[in-house]
Short mmCIF file of C-alpha atoms and ligand atoms in Angstrom, two decimals:
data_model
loop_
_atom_site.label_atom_id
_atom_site.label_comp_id
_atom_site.label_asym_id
_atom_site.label_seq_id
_atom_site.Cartn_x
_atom_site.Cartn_y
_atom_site.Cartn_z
CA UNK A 222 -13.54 21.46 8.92
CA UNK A 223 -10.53 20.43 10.47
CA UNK A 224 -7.05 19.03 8.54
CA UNK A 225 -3.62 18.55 9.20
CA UNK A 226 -0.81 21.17 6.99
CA UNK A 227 2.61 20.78 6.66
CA UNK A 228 3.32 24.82 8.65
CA UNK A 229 6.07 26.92 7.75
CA UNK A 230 8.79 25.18 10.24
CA UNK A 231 7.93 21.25 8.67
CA UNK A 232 5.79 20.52 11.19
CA UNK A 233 2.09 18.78 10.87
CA UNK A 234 -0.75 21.53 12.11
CA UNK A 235 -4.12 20.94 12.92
CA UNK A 236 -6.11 23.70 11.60
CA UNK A 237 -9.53 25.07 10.90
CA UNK A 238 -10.85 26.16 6.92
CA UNK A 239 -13.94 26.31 5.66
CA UNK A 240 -15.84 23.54 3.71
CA UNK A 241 -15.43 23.82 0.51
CA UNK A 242 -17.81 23.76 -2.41
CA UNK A 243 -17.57 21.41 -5.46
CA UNK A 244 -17.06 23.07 -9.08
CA UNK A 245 -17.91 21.75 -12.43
CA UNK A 246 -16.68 17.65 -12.48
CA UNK A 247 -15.76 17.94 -8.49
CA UNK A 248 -17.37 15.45 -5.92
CA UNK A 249 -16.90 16.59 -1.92
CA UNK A 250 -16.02 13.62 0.32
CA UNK A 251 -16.56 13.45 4.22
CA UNK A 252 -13.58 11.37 4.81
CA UNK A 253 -14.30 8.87 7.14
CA UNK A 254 -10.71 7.01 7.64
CA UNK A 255 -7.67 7.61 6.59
CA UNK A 256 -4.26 4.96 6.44
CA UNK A 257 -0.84 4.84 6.73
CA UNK A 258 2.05 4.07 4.33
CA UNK A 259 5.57 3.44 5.12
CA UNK A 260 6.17 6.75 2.13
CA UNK A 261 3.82 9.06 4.54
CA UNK A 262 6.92 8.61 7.81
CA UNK A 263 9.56 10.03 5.48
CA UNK A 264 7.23 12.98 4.82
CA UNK A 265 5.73 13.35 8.04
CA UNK A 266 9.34 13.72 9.83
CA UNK A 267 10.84 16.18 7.35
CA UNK A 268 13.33 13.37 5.93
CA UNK A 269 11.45 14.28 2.65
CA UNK A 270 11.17 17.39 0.99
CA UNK A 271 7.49 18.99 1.57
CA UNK A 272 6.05 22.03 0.55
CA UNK A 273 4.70 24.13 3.42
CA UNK A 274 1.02 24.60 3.31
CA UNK A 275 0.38 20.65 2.24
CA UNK A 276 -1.87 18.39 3.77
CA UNK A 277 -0.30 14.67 4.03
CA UNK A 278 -1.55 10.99 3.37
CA UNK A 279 -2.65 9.70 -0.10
CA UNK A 280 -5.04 7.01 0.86
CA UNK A 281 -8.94 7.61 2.26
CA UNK A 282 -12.48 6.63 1.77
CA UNK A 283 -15.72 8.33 2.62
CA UNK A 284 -18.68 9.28 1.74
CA UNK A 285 -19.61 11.67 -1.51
CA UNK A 286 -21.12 14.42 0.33
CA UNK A 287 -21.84 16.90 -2.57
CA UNK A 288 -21.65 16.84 -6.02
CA UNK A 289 -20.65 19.65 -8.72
CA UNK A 290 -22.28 20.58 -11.85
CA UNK A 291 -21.31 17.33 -14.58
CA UNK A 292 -20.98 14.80 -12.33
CA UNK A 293 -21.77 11.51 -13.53
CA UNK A 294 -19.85 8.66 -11.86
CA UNK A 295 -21.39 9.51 -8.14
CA UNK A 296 -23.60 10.73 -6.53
CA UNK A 297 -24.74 11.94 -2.63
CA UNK A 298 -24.53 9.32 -0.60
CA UNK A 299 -21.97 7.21 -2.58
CA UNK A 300 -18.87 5.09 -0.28
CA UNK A 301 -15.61 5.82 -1.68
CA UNK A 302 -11.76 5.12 -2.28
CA UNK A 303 -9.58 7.33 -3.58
CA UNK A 304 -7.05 5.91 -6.20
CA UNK A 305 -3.23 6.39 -5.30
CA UNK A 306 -2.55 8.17 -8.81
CA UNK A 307 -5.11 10.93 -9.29
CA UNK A 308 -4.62 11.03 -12.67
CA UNK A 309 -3.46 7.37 -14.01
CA UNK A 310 -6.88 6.20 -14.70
CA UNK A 311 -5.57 2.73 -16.44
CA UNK A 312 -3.13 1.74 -19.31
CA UNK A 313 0.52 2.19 -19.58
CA UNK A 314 1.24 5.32 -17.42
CA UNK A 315 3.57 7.33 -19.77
CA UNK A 316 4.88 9.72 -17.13
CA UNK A 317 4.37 9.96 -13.33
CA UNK A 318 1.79 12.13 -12.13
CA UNK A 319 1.14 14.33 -9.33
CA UNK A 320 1.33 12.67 -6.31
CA UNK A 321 -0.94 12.78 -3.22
CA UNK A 322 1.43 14.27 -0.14
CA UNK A 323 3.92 15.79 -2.16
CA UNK A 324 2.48 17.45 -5.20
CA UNK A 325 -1.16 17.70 -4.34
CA UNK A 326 -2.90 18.13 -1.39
CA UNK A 327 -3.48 14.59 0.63
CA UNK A 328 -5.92 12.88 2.70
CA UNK A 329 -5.35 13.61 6.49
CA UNK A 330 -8.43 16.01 6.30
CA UNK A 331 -12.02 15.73 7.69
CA UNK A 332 -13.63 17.14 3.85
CA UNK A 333 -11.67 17.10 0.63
CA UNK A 334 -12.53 18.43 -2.74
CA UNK A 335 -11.84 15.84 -5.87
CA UNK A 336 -11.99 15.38 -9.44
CA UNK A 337 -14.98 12.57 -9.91
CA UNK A 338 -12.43 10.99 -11.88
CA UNK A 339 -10.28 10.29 -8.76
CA UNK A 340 -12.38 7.85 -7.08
CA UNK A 341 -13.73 4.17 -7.04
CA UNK A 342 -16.85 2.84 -5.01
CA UNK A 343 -16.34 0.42 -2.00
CA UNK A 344 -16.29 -2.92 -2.16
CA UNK A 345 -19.72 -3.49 -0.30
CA UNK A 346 -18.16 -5.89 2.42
CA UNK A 347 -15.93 -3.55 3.51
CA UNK A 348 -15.84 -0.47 6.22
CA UNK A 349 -14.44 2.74 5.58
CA UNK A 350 -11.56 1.66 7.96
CA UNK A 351 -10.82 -1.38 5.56
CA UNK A 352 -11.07 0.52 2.44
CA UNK A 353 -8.65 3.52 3.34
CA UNK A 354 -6.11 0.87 3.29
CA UNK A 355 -6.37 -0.02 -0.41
CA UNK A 356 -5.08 2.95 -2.91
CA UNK A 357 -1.44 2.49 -2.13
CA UNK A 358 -0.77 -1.12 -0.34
CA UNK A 359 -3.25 -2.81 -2.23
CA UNK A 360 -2.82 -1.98 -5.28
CA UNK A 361 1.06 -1.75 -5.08
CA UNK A 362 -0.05 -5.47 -4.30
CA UNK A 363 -1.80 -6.20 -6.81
CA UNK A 364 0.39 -5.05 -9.35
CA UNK A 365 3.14 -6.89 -8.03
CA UNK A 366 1.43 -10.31 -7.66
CA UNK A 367 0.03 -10.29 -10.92
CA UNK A 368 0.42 -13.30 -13.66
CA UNK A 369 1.31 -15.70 -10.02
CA UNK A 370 -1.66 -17.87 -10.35
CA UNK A 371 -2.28 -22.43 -9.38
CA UNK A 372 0.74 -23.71 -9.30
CA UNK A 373 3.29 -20.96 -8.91
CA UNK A 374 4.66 -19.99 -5.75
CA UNK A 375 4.79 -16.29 -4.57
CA UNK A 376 7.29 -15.15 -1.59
CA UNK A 377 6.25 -12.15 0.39
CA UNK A 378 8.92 -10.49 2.31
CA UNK A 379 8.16 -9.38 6.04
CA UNK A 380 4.36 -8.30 7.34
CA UNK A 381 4.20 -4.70 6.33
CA UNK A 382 0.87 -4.01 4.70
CA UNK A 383 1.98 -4.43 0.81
CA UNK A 384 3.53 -7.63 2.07
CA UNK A 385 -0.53 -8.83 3.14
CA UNK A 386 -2.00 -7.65 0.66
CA UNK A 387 0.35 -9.89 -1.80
CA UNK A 388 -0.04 -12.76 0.44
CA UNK A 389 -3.79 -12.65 0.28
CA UNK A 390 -4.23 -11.78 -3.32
CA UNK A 391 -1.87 -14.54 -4.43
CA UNK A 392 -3.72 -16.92 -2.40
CA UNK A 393 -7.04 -15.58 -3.81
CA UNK A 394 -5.25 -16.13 -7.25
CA UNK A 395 -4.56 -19.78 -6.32
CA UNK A 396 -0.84 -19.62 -5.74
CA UNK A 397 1.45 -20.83 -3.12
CA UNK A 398 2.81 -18.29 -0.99
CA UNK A 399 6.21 -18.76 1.04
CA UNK A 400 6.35 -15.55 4.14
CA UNK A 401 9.73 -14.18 5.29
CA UNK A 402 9.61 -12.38 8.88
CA UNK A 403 11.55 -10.72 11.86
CA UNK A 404 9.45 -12.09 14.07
CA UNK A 405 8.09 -15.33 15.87
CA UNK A 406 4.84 -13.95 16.87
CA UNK A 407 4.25 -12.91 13.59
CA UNK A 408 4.22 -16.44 12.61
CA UNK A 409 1.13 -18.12 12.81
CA UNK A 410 -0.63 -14.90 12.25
CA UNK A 411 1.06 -15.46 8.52
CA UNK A 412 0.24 -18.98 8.46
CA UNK A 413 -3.42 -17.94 9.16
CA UNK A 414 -3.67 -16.11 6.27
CA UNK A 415 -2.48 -18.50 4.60
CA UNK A 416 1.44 -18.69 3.99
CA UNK A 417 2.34 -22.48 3.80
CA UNK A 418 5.58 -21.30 5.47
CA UNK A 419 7.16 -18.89 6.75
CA UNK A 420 10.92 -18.39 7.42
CA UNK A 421 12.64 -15.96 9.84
CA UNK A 422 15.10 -14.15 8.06
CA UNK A 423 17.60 -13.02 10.87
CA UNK A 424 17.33 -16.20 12.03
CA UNK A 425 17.94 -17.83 8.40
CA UNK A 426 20.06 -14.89 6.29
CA UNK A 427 20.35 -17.46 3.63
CA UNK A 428 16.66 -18.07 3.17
CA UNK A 429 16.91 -18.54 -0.02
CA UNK A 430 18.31 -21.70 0.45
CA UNK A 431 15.11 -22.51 2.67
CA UNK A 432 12.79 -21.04 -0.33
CA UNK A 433 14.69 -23.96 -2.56
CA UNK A 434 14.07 -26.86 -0.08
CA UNK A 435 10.96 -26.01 -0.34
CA UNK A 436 9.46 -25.93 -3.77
CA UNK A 437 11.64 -29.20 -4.01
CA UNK A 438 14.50 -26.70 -5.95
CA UNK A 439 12.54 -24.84 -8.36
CA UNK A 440 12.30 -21.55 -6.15
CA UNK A 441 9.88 -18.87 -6.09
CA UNK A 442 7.65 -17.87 -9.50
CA UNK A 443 7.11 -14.27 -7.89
CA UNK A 444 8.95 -12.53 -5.33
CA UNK A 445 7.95 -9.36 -4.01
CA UNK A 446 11.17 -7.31 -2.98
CA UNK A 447 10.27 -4.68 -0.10
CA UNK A 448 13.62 -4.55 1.21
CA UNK A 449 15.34 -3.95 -1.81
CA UNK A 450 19.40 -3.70 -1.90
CA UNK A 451 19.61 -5.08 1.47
CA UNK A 452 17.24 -7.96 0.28
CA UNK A 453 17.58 -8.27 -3.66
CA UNK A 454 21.10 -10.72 -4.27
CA UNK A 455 18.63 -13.26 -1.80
CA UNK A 456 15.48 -12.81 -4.04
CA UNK A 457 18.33 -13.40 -7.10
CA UNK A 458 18.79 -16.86 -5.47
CA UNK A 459 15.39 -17.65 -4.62
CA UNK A 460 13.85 -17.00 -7.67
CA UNK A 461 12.55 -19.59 -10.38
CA UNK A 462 14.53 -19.94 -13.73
CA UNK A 463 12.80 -17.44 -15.73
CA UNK A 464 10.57 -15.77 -12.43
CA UNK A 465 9.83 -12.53 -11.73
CA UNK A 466 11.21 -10.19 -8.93
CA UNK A 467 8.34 -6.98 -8.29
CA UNK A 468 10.76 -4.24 -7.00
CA UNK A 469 8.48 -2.77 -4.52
CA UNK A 470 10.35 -1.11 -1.90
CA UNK A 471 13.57 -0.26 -0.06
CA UNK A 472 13.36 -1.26 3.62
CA UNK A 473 16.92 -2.92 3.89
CA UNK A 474 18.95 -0.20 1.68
CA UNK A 475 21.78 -0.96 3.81
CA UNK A 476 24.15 -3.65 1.36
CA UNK A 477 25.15 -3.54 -1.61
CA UNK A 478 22.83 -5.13 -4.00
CA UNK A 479 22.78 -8.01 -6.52
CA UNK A 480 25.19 -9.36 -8.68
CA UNK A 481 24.63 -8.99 -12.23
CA UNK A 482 25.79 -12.29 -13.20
CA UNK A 483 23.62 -13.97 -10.62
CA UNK A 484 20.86 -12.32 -12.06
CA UNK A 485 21.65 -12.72 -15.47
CA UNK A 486 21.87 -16.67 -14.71
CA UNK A 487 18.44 -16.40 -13.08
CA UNK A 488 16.67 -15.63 -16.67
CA UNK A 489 14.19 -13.70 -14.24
CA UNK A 490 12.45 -10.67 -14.72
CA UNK A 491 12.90 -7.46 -12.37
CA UNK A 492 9.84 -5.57 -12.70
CA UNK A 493 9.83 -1.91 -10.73
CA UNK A 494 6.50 -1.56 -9.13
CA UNK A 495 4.62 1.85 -8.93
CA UNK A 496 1.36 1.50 -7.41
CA UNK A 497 -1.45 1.13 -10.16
CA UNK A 498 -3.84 2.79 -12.22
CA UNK A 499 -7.86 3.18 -11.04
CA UNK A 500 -8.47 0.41 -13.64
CA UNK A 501 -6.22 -1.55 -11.62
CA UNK A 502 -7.88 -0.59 -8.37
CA UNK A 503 -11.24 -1.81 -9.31
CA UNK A 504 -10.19 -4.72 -11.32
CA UNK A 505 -8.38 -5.42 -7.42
CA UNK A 506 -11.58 -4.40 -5.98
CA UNK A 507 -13.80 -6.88 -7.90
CA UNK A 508 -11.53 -9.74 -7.11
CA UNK A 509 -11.40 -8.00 -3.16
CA UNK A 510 -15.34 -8.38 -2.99
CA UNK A 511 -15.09 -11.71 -4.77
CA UNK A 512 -13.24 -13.57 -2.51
CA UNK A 513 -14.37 -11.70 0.56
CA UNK A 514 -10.79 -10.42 2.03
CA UNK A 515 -10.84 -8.56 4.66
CA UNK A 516 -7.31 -5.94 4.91
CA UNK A 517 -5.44 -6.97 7.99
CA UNK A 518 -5.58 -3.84 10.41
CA UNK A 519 -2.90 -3.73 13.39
CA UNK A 520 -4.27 -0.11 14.78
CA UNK A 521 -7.08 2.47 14.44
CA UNK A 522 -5.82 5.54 15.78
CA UNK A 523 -8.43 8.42 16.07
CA UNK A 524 -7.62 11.80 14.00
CA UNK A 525 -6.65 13.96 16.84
CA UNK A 526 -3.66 11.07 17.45
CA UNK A 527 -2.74 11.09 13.63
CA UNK A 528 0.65 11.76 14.46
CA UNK A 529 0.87 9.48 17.13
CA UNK A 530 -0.49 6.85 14.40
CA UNK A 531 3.07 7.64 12.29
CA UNK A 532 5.18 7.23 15.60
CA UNK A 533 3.50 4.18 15.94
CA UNK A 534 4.06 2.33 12.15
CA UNK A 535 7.65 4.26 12.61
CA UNK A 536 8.22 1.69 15.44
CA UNK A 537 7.71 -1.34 13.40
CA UNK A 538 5.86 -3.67 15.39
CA UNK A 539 2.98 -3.61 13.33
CA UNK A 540 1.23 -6.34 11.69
CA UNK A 541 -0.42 -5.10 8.72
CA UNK A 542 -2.20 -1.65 8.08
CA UNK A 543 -2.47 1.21 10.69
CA UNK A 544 -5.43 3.43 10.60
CA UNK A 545 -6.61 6.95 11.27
CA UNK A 546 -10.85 7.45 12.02
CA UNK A 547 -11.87 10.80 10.77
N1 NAP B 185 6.71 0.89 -5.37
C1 NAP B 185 5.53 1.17 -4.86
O1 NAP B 185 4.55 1.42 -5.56
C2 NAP B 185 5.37 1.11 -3.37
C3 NAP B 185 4.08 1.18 -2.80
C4 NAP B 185 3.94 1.01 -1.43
C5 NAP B 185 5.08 0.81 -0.65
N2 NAP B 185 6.31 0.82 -1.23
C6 NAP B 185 7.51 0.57 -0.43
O2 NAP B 185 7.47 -0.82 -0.06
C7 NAP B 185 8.05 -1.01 1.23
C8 NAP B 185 7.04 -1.68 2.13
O3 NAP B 185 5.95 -0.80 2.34
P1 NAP B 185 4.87 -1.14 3.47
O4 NAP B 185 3.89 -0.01 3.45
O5 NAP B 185 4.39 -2.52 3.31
O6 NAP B 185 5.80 -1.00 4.75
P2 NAP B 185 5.54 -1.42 6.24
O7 NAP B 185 4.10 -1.77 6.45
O8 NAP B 185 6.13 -0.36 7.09
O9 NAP B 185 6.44 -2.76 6.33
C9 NAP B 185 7.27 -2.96 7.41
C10 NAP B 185 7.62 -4.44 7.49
O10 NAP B 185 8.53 -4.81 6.48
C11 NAP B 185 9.26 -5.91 6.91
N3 NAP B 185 10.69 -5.72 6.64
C12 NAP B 185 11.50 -4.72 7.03
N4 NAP B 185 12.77 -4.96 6.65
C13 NAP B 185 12.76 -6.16 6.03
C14 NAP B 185 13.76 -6.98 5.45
N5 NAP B 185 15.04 -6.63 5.45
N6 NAP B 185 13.37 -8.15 4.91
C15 NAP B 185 12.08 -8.53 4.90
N7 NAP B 185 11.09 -7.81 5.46
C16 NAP B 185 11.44 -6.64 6.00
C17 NAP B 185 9.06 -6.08 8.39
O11 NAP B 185 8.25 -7.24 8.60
P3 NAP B 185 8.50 -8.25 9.83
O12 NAP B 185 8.18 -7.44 11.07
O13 NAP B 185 7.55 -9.35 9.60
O14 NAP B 185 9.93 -8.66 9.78
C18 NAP B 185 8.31 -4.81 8.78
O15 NAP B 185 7.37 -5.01 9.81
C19 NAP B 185 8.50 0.39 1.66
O16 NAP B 185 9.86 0.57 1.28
C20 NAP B 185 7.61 1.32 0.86
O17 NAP B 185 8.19 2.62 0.71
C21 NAP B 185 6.47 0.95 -2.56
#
């Protein structure tokens, strides 16, 4: 089989191993597709400590290919997602695990060995192209959207994949959702999935001010913060009295941050995100295959171009998830 390692000098290798064979508990998959996360570019490029030896990407599906001795939740044949946290299967996660790319051994590999514990079945309308995309955007997603139901509004910043996701699994929930982006083009693309607006924030800094005009002053019931410092004191302003801010990411770490006072007055809620459990990928997954949504893919890039694929979401001009066929 072939799969990419972190060598010696922190570069990516393509190399050749055998296949393995799974032990007591252990499913094989033939990974079929593979997906990018904006985490995976600070890895890939070194700008992120990586042990030598480690082969990147935490998000795949496939098909099980083998099973071990005590497998019960799969069997040959079976489509599958791997869950971001191999070992947070659901409930309050009391410590952080080991994490796919920098702990344990990743994705970006044509076989991989796993616990049967580490995987969820496929939502049946979806292809293994779609499904790589949920363990990490998704479900970051999902957790960040949740409690925003009819009624509230939800404001996704920009069009990076978690960004989609939230937009289309608010909307699924029956909420409102109010898009911020860079870009023009990117538009009516966000209108057709279903943002009643969307605002261009270097165009409008203060779009805050914008998110107030229109919900007629209330401003947003959930915000979800991917650009972090550079972003948060304009979430503080936007947000609904009482609201909640889901701290998801750090795209615009380049300011200084939020005033405490602002936020105090705000009476919202600033809620660090972390991905989710497996419960909370196929609770995602049931509402996925309920309501038919498809994940938005900007790119399929085929494996021998993986690292082209990370040059690529490096540049930005993506709209939603970028993909790598195994
Ligand atoms: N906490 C967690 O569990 C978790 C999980 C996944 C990701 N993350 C983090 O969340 C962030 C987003 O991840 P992603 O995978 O969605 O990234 P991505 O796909 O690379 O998102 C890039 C997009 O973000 C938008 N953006 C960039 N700067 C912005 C700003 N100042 N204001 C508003 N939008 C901005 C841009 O959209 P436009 O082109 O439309 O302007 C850009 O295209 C990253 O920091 C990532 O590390 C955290």
């Amino acid at each position: 089989m072939r799969l990419y390692k972190m060598s010696e000098s922190g570069q990516q290798e393509l190399v050749e191993e055998p296949i393995p064979a799974p032990g007591t508990g252990q499913v094989l998959v033939r990974v079929h597709a593979s997906s990018l996360n904006a985490r995976d570019l600070f890895m890939l490029d070194g700008r992120y400590p990586v042990p030598p030896g480690r082969v990147p990407l935490s998000d795949a599906a496939g098909v099980i290919e083998a099973v071990g001795p005590e497998v019960t939740r799969f069997a040959d044949g079976d489509r599958v997602v791997n869950s971001f946290h191999a070992t947070w299967y659901g409930g309050p996660q009391r410590k952080p695990g080991p994490a796919y790319h920098t702990d344990i051994d990743g994705w970006l590999t044509e076989y991989r060995l796993i616990d049967q514990q580490g995987l969820v079945a496929i939502p049946e309308h979806l292809d293994f192209t779609e499904a790589a995309t949920l363990p990490c955007a998704a479900v970051t997603a999902w957790s960040a959207v949740q409690g925003a139901g009819p009624g509230d509004t939800v404001l996704v910043q920009g069009s990076g994949g978690v960004s989609l996701f939230a937009l289309q699994l608010a909307r699924a929930a029956g909420a409102r959702v109010i898009a911020t982006t860079s870009s023009e083009k990117k538009v009516a693309r966000l209108r057709e999935l279903g943002a009643s607006d969307v605002i261009n924030y270097v165009d409008t800094p203060d779009w805050s001010a914008e998110v107030r005009k229109l919900t007629d002053g209330r401003g947003a019931d959930v915000i979800v913060e991917v650009g972090g410092a550079g972003t948060i004191a304009q979430s503080v302003a936007a947000v609904a009295y009482r609201g909640t801010i889901s701290l998801v990411g750090h795209l615009a770490y380049d300011t200084t941050g939020m005033n405490l006072l602002d936020f105090s007055y705000s009476g919202a809620t600033l809620r660090a995100i972390g991905g989710g459990s497996r419960s909370d990928l196929e609770d995602m997954n049931r509402v996925i295959a309920a309501h038919k949504i498809r994940p938005v893919i900007d790119r399929v890039f085929p494996f021998e171009e993986a690292l082209d694929a990370a040059s690529y979401l490096g540049n930005g001009a993506h709209f939603g998830k970028v993909v790598i066929t195994h």
